[in-house]
Coordinates of C-alpha atoms in Angstrom, one line a residue:
X1 CA -0.1 0.1 -0.1
X2 CA 1.4 3.4 -0.8
X3 CA 1.3 6.3 1.5
X4 CA 0.5 9.9 0.9
X5 CA 3.6 12.1 1.9
X6 CA 3.0 15.8 3.2
X7 CA 6.3 16.7 4.9
X8 CA 8.7 18.7 2.8
X9 CA 11.8 16.9 1.4
X10 CA 14.7 17.1 3.7
X11 CA 18.4 17.0 3.0
X12 CA 19.5 13.3 2.5
X13 CA 21.9 11.4 5.1
X14 CA 25.3 10.3 4.1
X15 CA 25.4 7.6 1.5
X16 CA 27.2 4.9 3.5
X17 CA 24.7 5.2 6.4
X18 CA 21.0 6.0 4.7
X19 CA 21.1 2.4 3.2
X20 CA 21.7 0.7 6.3
X21 CA 19.2 2.8 8.1
X22 CA 16.7 1.8 5.2
X23 CA 17.0 -1.7 5.6
X24 CA 16.7 -1.5 9.6
X25 CA 13.2 0.4 8.9
X26 CA 12.5 -2.5 6.3
X27 CA 13.3 -5.0 9.1
X28 CA 10.8 -3.6 11.5
X29 CA 8.0 -3.2 8.8
X30 CA 8.5 -6.9 8.1
X31 CA 7.8 -7.8 11.6
X32 CA 4.3 -6.4 11.1
X33 CA 3.8 -7.8 7.7
X34 CA 4.7 -11.1 8.6
X35 CA 2.9 -11.4 11.8
X36 CA -0.4 -10.0 10.3
X37 CA -0.8 -12.9 8.3
X38 CA 0.8 -15.7 10.4
X39 CA -2.6 -16.2 12.0
X40 CA -4.0 -17.6 9.0
X41 CA -1.8 -20.6 8.7
X42 CA -1.0 -21.5 12.4
X43 CA -4.5 -20.9 14.2
X44 CA -5.5 -24.5 14.1
X45 CA -2.0 -25.7 15.3
X46 CA -2.1 -23.3 18.4
X47 CA -5.4 -24.1 19.2
X48 CA -4.6 -28.0 19.2
X49 CA -1.7 -27.3 21.4
X50 CA -3.1 -24.5 23.8
X51 CA -6.8 -25.3 23.6
X52 CA -9.4 -22.9 23.5
X53 CA -12.8 -22.4 21.6
X54 CA -13.3 -21.8 17.9
X55 CA -13.3 -18.3 18.7
X56 CA -9.7 -18.5 19.7
X57 CA -8.9 -19.0 16.0
X58 CA -10.5 -15.7 15.3
X59 CA -9.1 -13.8 18.0
X60 CA -5.5 -14.8 17.2
X61 CA -5.7 -12.7 14.2
X62 CA -8.2 -10.1 15.4
X63 CA -6.8 -9.4 18.6
X64 CA -3.8 -8.1 16.6
X65 CA -5.5 -6.0 13.9
X66 CA -8.0 -4.5 16.3
X67 CA -5.0 -3.2 18.6
X68 CA -3.3 -1.9 15.4
X69 CA -6.5 -0.1 14.5
X70 CA -6.7 1.8 17.6
X71 CA -3.0 2.2 18.2
X72 CA -2.4 3.7 14.6
X73 CA -4.9 6.9 15.6
X74 CA -2.0 7.8 18.0
X75 CA 1.2 6.3 16.4
X76 CA 1.8 8.7 14.2
X77 CA 1.2 11.6 16.6
X78 CA 3.7 9.9 19.2
X79 CA 6.2 10.3 16.5
X80 CA 5.6 13.8 16.1
X81 CA 5.5 14.5 19.7
X82 CA 8.4 12.6 21.0
X83 CA 10.6 11.9 17.6
X84 CA 10.2 9.4 15.0
X85 CA 13.4 7.5 15.7
X86 CA 12.9 7.2 19.3
X87 CA 9.1 6.0 18.9
X88 CA 10.5 3.5 16.2
X89 CA 12.9 2.1 18.7
X90 CA 10.2 1.9 21.3
X91 CA 7.8 0.2 19.1
X92 CA 10.5 -2.4 18.0
X93 CA 11.6 -3.1 21.8
X94 CA 7.8 -3.7 22.7
X95 CA 7.0 -5.9 19.5
X96 CA 10.1 -7.9 20.4
X97 CA 8.8 -8.5 23.8
X98 CA 5.6 -9.1 22.8
X99 CA 6.5 -11.7 20.1
X100 CA 8.7 -13.6 23.0
X101 CA 5.7 -13.7 25.0
X102 CA 3.7 -14.9 22.2
X103 CA 6.3 -17.7 21.6
X104 CA 6.2 -19.0 25.3
X105 CA 2.6 -18.8 26.1
X106 CA 1.0 -21.4 28.0
X107 CA -2.9 -20.7 27.6
X108 CA -4.8 -19.1 24.7
X109 CA -5.4 -16.0 27.3
X110 CA -1.5 -15.2 27.6
X111 CA -1.4 -15.7 23.8
X112 CA -4.2 -13.2 22.9
X113 CA -2.9 -10.9 25.4
X114 CA 0.6 -10.8 23.8
X115 CA -0.8 -10.5 20.5
X116 CA -2.7 -7.4 21.4
X117 CA 0.2 -6.2 23.0
X118 CA 2.2 -6.9 19.5
X119 CA -0.3 -4.9 17.6
X120 CA -0.2 -1.9 20.1
X121 CA 3.5 -1.6 19.7
X122 CA 3.4 -2.2 16.0
X123 CA 1.0 0.7 15.6
X124 CA 3.8 2.7 17.3
X125 CA 6.5 1.2 15.0
X126 CA 4.9 1.3 11.5
X127 CA 3.8 5.0 11.3
X128 CA 7.6 6.3 11.7
X129 CA 8.8 4.6 8.6
X130 CA 7.8 7.0 5.8
X131 CA 9.1 10.0 7.7
X132 CA 12.3 8.4 8.6
X133 CA 12.7 7.5 5.0
X134 CA 12.4 11.0 4.1
X135 CA 14.7 12.1 6.6
X136 CA 17.3 9.5 5.2
X137 CA 17.0 10.2 1.6
X138 CA 15.6 13.9 1.2
X139 CA 14.5 14.5 -2.4
X140 CA 16.0 10.9 -3.5
X141 CA 13.2 9.4 -1.2
X142 CA 12.0 7.4 -4.6
X143 CA 14.8 5.3 -4.4
X144 CA 14.0 4.0 -1.0
X145 CA 10.2 3.6 -2.1
X146 CA 11.4 1.5 -5.2
X147 CA 12.7 -0.9 -2.9
X148 CA 9.8 -0.8 -0.4
X149 CA 7.2 -2.0 -2.9
X150 CA 9.1 -5.4 -3.7
X151 CA 9.9 -6.1 0.1
X152 CA 6.1 -5.6 0.9
X153 CA 5.1 -7.9 -2.0
X154 CA 7.7 -10.6 -1.1
X155 CA 6.6 -10.7 2.7
X156 CA 3.0 -11.1 1.3
X157 CA 4.2 -14.0 -0.8
X158 CA 6.3 -15.6 1.9
X159 CA 4.6 -14.7 5.1
X160 CA 2.1 -17.7 5.1
X161 CA 4.6 -20.2 3.4
X162 CA 7.2 -19.4 5.9
X163 CA 4.8 -20.0 8.5
X164 CA 3.8 -23.2 7.4
X165 CA 7.3 -24.3 7.0
X166 CA 8.4 -23.3 10.6
X167 CA 5.0 -24.9 12.1
X168 CA 5.8 -28.3 10.1
X169 CA 9.5 -28.1 10.7
X170 CA 8.9 -28.2 14.7
X171 CA 12.6 -26.6 15.0
X172 CA 13.8 -27.6 18.5
X173 CA 10.3 -28.9 19.3
X174 CA 9.0 -25.3 19.2
X175 CA 6.1 -26.1 16.5
X176 CA 3.9 -23.1 16.1
X177 CA 6.0 -20.9 18.7
X178 CA 8.8 -20.4 16.2
X179 CA 6.5 -18.3 14.1
X180 CA 6.8 -15.5 16.7
X181 CA 10.3 -16.3 18.1
X182 CA 11.8 -15.7 14.6
X183 CA 10.8 -12.2 15.0
X184 CA 13.9 -11.8 17.7
X185 CA 16.7 -12.0 15.4
X186 CA 14.8 -9.8 12.9
X187 CA 13.8 -7.1 15.4
X188 CA 17.4 -7.2 17.0
X189 CA 18.9 -6.0 13.5
X190 CA 16.5 -3.3 13.3
X191 CA 17.1 -2.0 16.7
X192 CA 20.9 -2.5 16.8
X193 CA 21.2 -0.9 13.3
X194 CA 18.5 1.6 13.6
X195 CA 19.8 3.0 16.8
X196 CA 23.1 4.0 15.3
X197 CA 22.2 5.3 11.9
X198 CA 18.7 6.7 11.7
X199 CA 18.4 10.3 12.1
X200 CA 17.3 12.0 15.4
X201 CA 15.5 15.1 14.2
X202 CA 13.6 17.6 16.5
X203 CA 10.2 16.4 16.9
X204 CA 7.6 18.5 15.1
X205 CA 5.1 18.6 17.9
X206 CA 7.1 18.8 20.9
X207 CA 5.4 19.8 24.0
X208 CA 1.7 19.3 22.7
X209 CA -0.7 16.9 24.4
X210 CA -2.0 13.7 23.2
X211 CA -5.6 13.0 23.1
X212 CA -5.7 10.3 25.6
X213 CA -9.7 10.5 26.1
X214 CA -10.6 10.2 22.4
X215 CA -8.2 7.1 22.3
X216 CA -9.9 5.4 25.0
X217 CA -13.5 6.1 23.4
X218 CA -12.0 5.0 20.0
X219 CA -10.8 1.9 21.6
X220 CA -14.1 1.3 23.4
X221 CA -16.1 1.9 20.5
X222 CA -14.1 -0.6 18.2
X223 CA -14.0 -3.3 21.2
X224 CA -17.9 -3.0 21.7
X225 CA -18.3 -3.6 17.8
X226 CA -16.0 -6.7 17.1
X227 CA -16.3 -8.7 20.6
X228 CA -19.9 -9.7 20.5
X229 CA -19.3 -10.2 16.7
X230 CA -16.5 -12.9 17.3
X231 CA -18.2 -14.2 20.6
X232 CA -21.8 -14.2 20.0
X233 CA -22.2 -17.6 18.0
X234 CA -20.1 -19.6 20.2
X235 CA -22.3 -18.3 23.3
X236 CA -25.6 -18.6 21.6
X237 CA -26.1 -15.0 20.9
X238 CA -27.0 -14.0 24.7
X239 CA -28.7 -10.6 25.2
X240 CA -25.8 -8.8 26.7
X241 CA -23.5 -9.6 23.3
X242 CA -26.6 -7.8 21.5
X243 CA -26.4 -4.8 24.1
X244 CA -22.5 -4.6 23.5
X245 CA -23.2 -4.3 20.0
X246 CA -25.8 -1.6 20.0
X247 CA -23.5 0.6 22.7
X248 CA -20.9 0.6 19.9
X249 CA -22.9 3.1 18.1
X250 CA -23.2 5.6 20.6
X251 CA -19.7 5.3 21.9
X252 CA -18.3 6.0 18.5
X253 CA -20.8 8.7 18.4
X254 CA -19.5 10.4 21.4
X255 CA -16.2 10.0 20.1
X256 CA -17.1 11.7 17.1
X257 CA -18.7 14.7 18.8
X258 CA -15.7 15.3 21.0
X259 CA -13.4 15.2 18.2
X260 CA -15.6 18.0 16.6
X261 CA -15.9 19.9 19.8
X262 CA -12.1 19.7 20.6
X263 CA -11.2 20.7 17.0
X264 CA -13.6 24.0 17.4
X265 CA -11.8 25.1 20.7
X266 CA -8.2 24.6 19.2
X267 CA -7.5 21.3 21.5
X268 CA -5.6 18.2 20.1
X269 CA -7.8 15.6 18.1
X270 CA -6.9 12.3 16.7
X271 CA -9.2 12.7 13.7
X272 CA -10.0 15.8 11.7
X273 CA -13.7 15.2 10.7
X274 CA -13.9 17.9 8.4
X275 CA -12.4 15.4 5.7
X276 CA -15.9 13.5 6.2
X277 CA -17.8 16.1 4.8
X278 CA -16.4 15.3 1.3
X279 CA -18.3 12.4 -0.2
X280 CA -15.2 11.0 -1.8
X281 CA -13.5 10.6 1.4
X282 CA -16.5 9.1 3.1
X283 CA -17.0 6.7 0.6
X284 CA -13.3 5.8 0.6
X285 CA -13.8 4.9 4.0
X286 CA -16.6 2.6 3.3
X287 CA -14.6 1.2 0.5
X288 CA -11.7 0.4 2.9
X289 CA -13.8 -1.3 5.1
X290 CA -15.5 -3.5 2.9
X291 CA -12.4 -4.4 1.0
X292 CA -10.1 -5.2 3.6
X293 CA -12.8 -7.1 5.6
X294 CA -13.5 -9.1 2.5
X295 CA -9.6 -10.1 1.9
X296 CA -8.8 -10.8 5.5
X297 CA -11.7 -12.4 6.6
X298 CA -11.9 -14.7 3.5
X299 CA -8.2 -15.6 3.9
X300 CA -8.9 -16.9 7.2
X301 CA -11.9 -19.0 6.2
X302 CA -9.8 -20.6 3.5
X303 CA -6.9 -21.2 5.7
X304 CA -9.6 -23.0 8.3
X305 CA -11.1 -24.9 5.5
X306 CA -8.1 -26.4 4.2
X307 CA -6.6 -27.4 7.4
X308 CA -9.9 -27.9 9.4
X309 CA -12.2 -29.2 6.4
X310 CA -9.7 -31.1 4.4
X311 CA -6.9 -31.9 6.9
X312 CA -4.1 -30.3 5.2
X313 CA -0.9 -29.7 7.2
X314 CA 0.2 -26.2 7.8
X315 CA 2.7 -26.3 5.0
X316 CA 0.4 -28.0 2.5
X317 CA -2.2 -25.4 3.6
X318 CA 0.3 -22.4 2.9
X319 CA 1.4 -23.8 -0.3
X320 CA -2.2 -24.4 -1.4
X321 CA -2.6 -20.6 -0.8
X322 CA 0.3 -19.5 -2.4
X323 CA -1.2 -18.5 -5.7
X324 CA -3.2 -16.2 -3.9
X325 CA -0.2 -14.3 -2.6
X326 CA 1.9 -14.7 -5.9
X327 CA -1.1 -13.3 -7.9
X328 CA -1.4 -10.1 -5.5
X329 CA 2.3 -9.6 -6.0
X330 CA 2.0 -9.8 -9.8
X331 CA -1.0 -7.6 -9.6
X332 CA 0.4 -5.0 -7.5
X333 CA 3.6 -4.3 -9.9
X334 CA 1.1 -4.3 -12.8
X335 CA -1.2 -1.5 -11.0
X336 CA 2.0 0.4 -9.8
X337 CA 2.8 1.1 -13.6
X338 CA -0.8 1.8 -14.7
X339 CA -2.3 3.7 -12.0
X340 CA -1.6 7.2 -13.2
X341 CA -3.2 6.2 -16.3
X342 CA -6.1 4.5 -15.4
X343 CA -7.1 6.3 -12.4
X344 CA -10.0 4.8 -10.2
X345 CA -10.7 2.5 -13.3
X346 CA -7.7 0.3 -11.9
X347 CA -10.1 -0.3 -8.8
X348 CA -12.8 -1.7 -10.9
X349 CA -10.7 -3.9 -12.8
X350 CA -9.1 -5.4 -9.5
X351 CA -12.5 -5.8 -8.2
X352 CA -13.6 -7.5 -11.2
X353 CA -11.0 -10.1 -11.1
X354 CA -11.6 -10.6 -7.4
X355 CA -15.3 -11.4 -8.3
X356 CA -14.3 -13.8 -11.0
X357 CA -12.1 -15.5 -8.5
X358 CA -14.5 -16.0 -5.8
X359 CA -17.2 -17.2 -8.7
X360 CA -14.3 -19.9 -9.5
X361 CA -13.8 -20.8 -5.8
X362 CA -17.7 -21.3 -5.1
X363 CA -17.3 -23.8 -7.8
X364 CA -14.1 -25.4 -7.2
X365 CA -13.9 -25.8 -3.2
X366 CA -13.9 -29.6 -3.6
X367 CA -11.4 -29.3 -6.4
X368 CA -8.3 -27.5 -7.4
X369 CA -8.2 -24.0 -5.9
X370 CA -5.0 -23.0 -7.8
X371 CA -6.7 -20.9 -10.5
X372 CA -9.5 -19.1 -8.8
X373 CA -7.0 -18.1 -5.8
X374 CA -4.3 -16.7 -8.3
X375 CA -7.3 -14.8 -9.9
X376 CA -8.5 -13.5 -6.8
X377 CA -5.0 -12.7 -5.5
X378 CA -4.3 -10.9 -8.8
X379 CA -7.3 -8.7 -8.4
X380 CA -6.7 -7.9 -4.9
X381 CA -3.1 -6.7 -5.7
X382 CA -4.4 -4.6 -8.4
X383 CA -6.0 -2.3 -5.8
X384 CA -3.2 -2.5 -2.8
X385 CA -0.9 0.1 -4.4
X386 CA -3.2 2.9 -5.7
X387 CA -6.4 2.8 -3.4
X388 CA -5.4 5.4 -0.5
X389 CA -4.0 7.8 -3.1
X390 CA -7.1 7.7 -4.8
X391 CA -9.3 8.2 -1.9
X392 CA -7.6 11.3 -0.8
X393 CA -7.2 12.7 -4.1
X394 CA -10.0 15.6 -3.8
X395 CA -8.4 16.6 -0.4
X396 CA -6.4 19.6 0.6
X397 CA -2.6 19.5 1.3
X398 CA -3.4 20.4 4.9
X399 CA -6.1 17.3 5.2
X400 CA -4.0 14.6 3.7
X401 CA -1.9 13.7 6.8
X402 CA -4.9 13.0 9.1
X403 CA -6.9 11.3 6.4
X404 CA -4.2 8.9 5.5
X405 CA -4.0 8.1 9.0
X406 CA -7.7 7.5 9.7
X407 CA -7.7 5.2 6.4
X408 CA -4.5 2.9 8.2
X409 CA -6.7 2.3 11.1
X410 CA -9.8 1.8 9.3
X411 CA -8.0 -0.7 7.4
X412 CA -6.9 -2.7 10.4
X413 CA -10.8 -2.2 11.8
X414 CA -12.1 -3.8 8.7
X415 CA -9.7 -6.8 9.1
X416 CA -10.8 -7.1 12.4
X417 CA -14.7 -7.0 11.3
X418 CA -14.0 -9.4 8.3
X419 CA -12.4 -11.9 10.7
X420 CA -15.2 -11.5 13.2
X421 CA -17.9 -11.6 10.5
X422 CA -16.7 -14.4 7.9
X423 CA -15.2 -16.3 10.5
X424 CA -18.4 -16.6 12.8
X425 CA -20.5 -17.5 9.5
X426 CA -18.0 -20.2 8.6
X427 CA -18.1 -21.9 12.1
X428 CA -21.7 -21.4 12.2
X429 CA -22.6 -22.8 8.7
X430 CA -19.9 -25.8 9.2
X431 CA -21.8 -26.9 12.7
X432 CA -19.9 -28.5 15.5
X433 CA -19.5 -31.8 14.2
X434 CA -18.9 -31.0 10.4
X435 CA -17.2 -33.4 7.8
X436 CA -15.9 -32.5 4.6
X437 CA -19.3 -31.6 2.8
X438 CA -20.2 -29.5 5.7
X439 CA -17.0 -27.5 5.3
X440 CA -17.3 -27.0 1.6
X441 CA -20.7 -25.7 2.2
X442 CA -19.5 -23.4 4.6
X443 CA -16.7 -22.1 2.4
X444 CA -19.2 -21.6 -0.2
X445 CA -21.4 -19.4 2.2
X446 CA -18.5 -17.5 3.0
X447 CA -17.5 -16.8 -0.8
X448 CA -20.9 -15.6 -1.4
X449 CA -20.8 -13.2 1.6
X450 CA -17.5 -12.0 0.0
X451 CA -18.9 -11.8 -3.3
X452 CA -21.8 -9.6 -2.1
X453 CA -19.3 -7.4 -0.4
X454 CA -17.1 -7.0 -3.3
X455 CA -20.1 -5.7 -5.4
X456 CA -20.8 -3.1 -2.4
X457 CA -17.2 -2.1 -2.9
X458 CA -17.3 -1.9 -6.7
X459 CA -20.5 0.5 -6.1
X460 CA -18.5 2.6 -3.9
X461 CA -15.8 3.0 -6.2
X462 CA -17.8 5.1 -8.7
X463 CA -17.9 7.9 -5.7
X464 CA -14.2 8.0 -5.4
X465 CA -11.9 10.7 -7.1
X466 CA -11.2 9.8 -10.7
X467 CA -7.5 10.3 -10.2
X468 CA -4.8 9.2 -7.8
X469 CA -3.3 12.2 -5.8
X470 CA 0.3 13.0 -7.1

């Protein structure tokens, strides 16, 4: 996913240091990219070892993305207040500690708490990357971004496969735990090199306050939305789950009202609500919610179907899903070349391929999934690169930074909702004593819901700006 940059170019660092600094930034970003995907493959093995319910499988992924969604609202602001390098290092250290706790977890509750901690520190770490790249490279920052794209694509392709390899390899008897412990050497490199070579610039907002009350309200509203959707089916939808779900609406409403009031009196805010007055941006927020809900929730459902339904090993499941990632890599590369020429049309082309892949999967869940997964991934990849730049295409320069931060947070919230909703539907349709036919039927129902959400996203695409922001 590309990011919209608003800070002015700065003088580049010394050539012998800036590439080392870039590699430390990429190592930190890889921590997040890899850990956001491992739950798809490793969740069944984790449950088999630690126990837990079907919702445990959903929370292994949703806990991480939900914490990221909340944390990203404040992560970038912390970099402005205390310095990007400092907050990057704090994020890496916290992520490493959380990864170690994941790897030594002795219960589902401990693992889920550690995953939430991972997401929270990831939200502190990730937003600093683009600003640090600009400080390192100045006007030549394009060189850094030219390397960033392939790294993201490689992580997308390699992440699930590496997870499957590590779980099956059972190195030193660690099993699934190695997918988290492997973060330690990668994070140690980012920390050791980054602390020495990354620039320590003066914070842009030193002395300004953080909107803690807004962050707490946002966290409460998102949790009230995701928690009952994840737990409701397993508990038989008791009345209190519906009460919590309903309570999310006024909670998020109070958050929005306070953000508006604080902006009027000149106090610190997490979100500039003025951007939502533009139809193109509001439609873009809906687009992001639906799009990332589909791809994340459907990815989890396919991973569960292959392992729980068809009895695949983690490695075989990851290799079966590899065409999806390869297709996404190719689609991303193609869209980066065509986005300027095609504008928002490229989103509709990508969604068309996604719909074609989902249709193919609906008819082939009991056969070969290679081609439809590759087609679905190709369409998904075409949307990744230009999406945020298109959504903010009609915004003013002073609005882009806040608007991009909100979109990144909404992306994680959409992923959490997709895991909660599509995961719940999958387990509901399969039933407690499912065999292969029941799992195939459940996967087909999830594919139909994903297809419907893709159609909604397709319609919202017509409300977005016609061209990407340059």
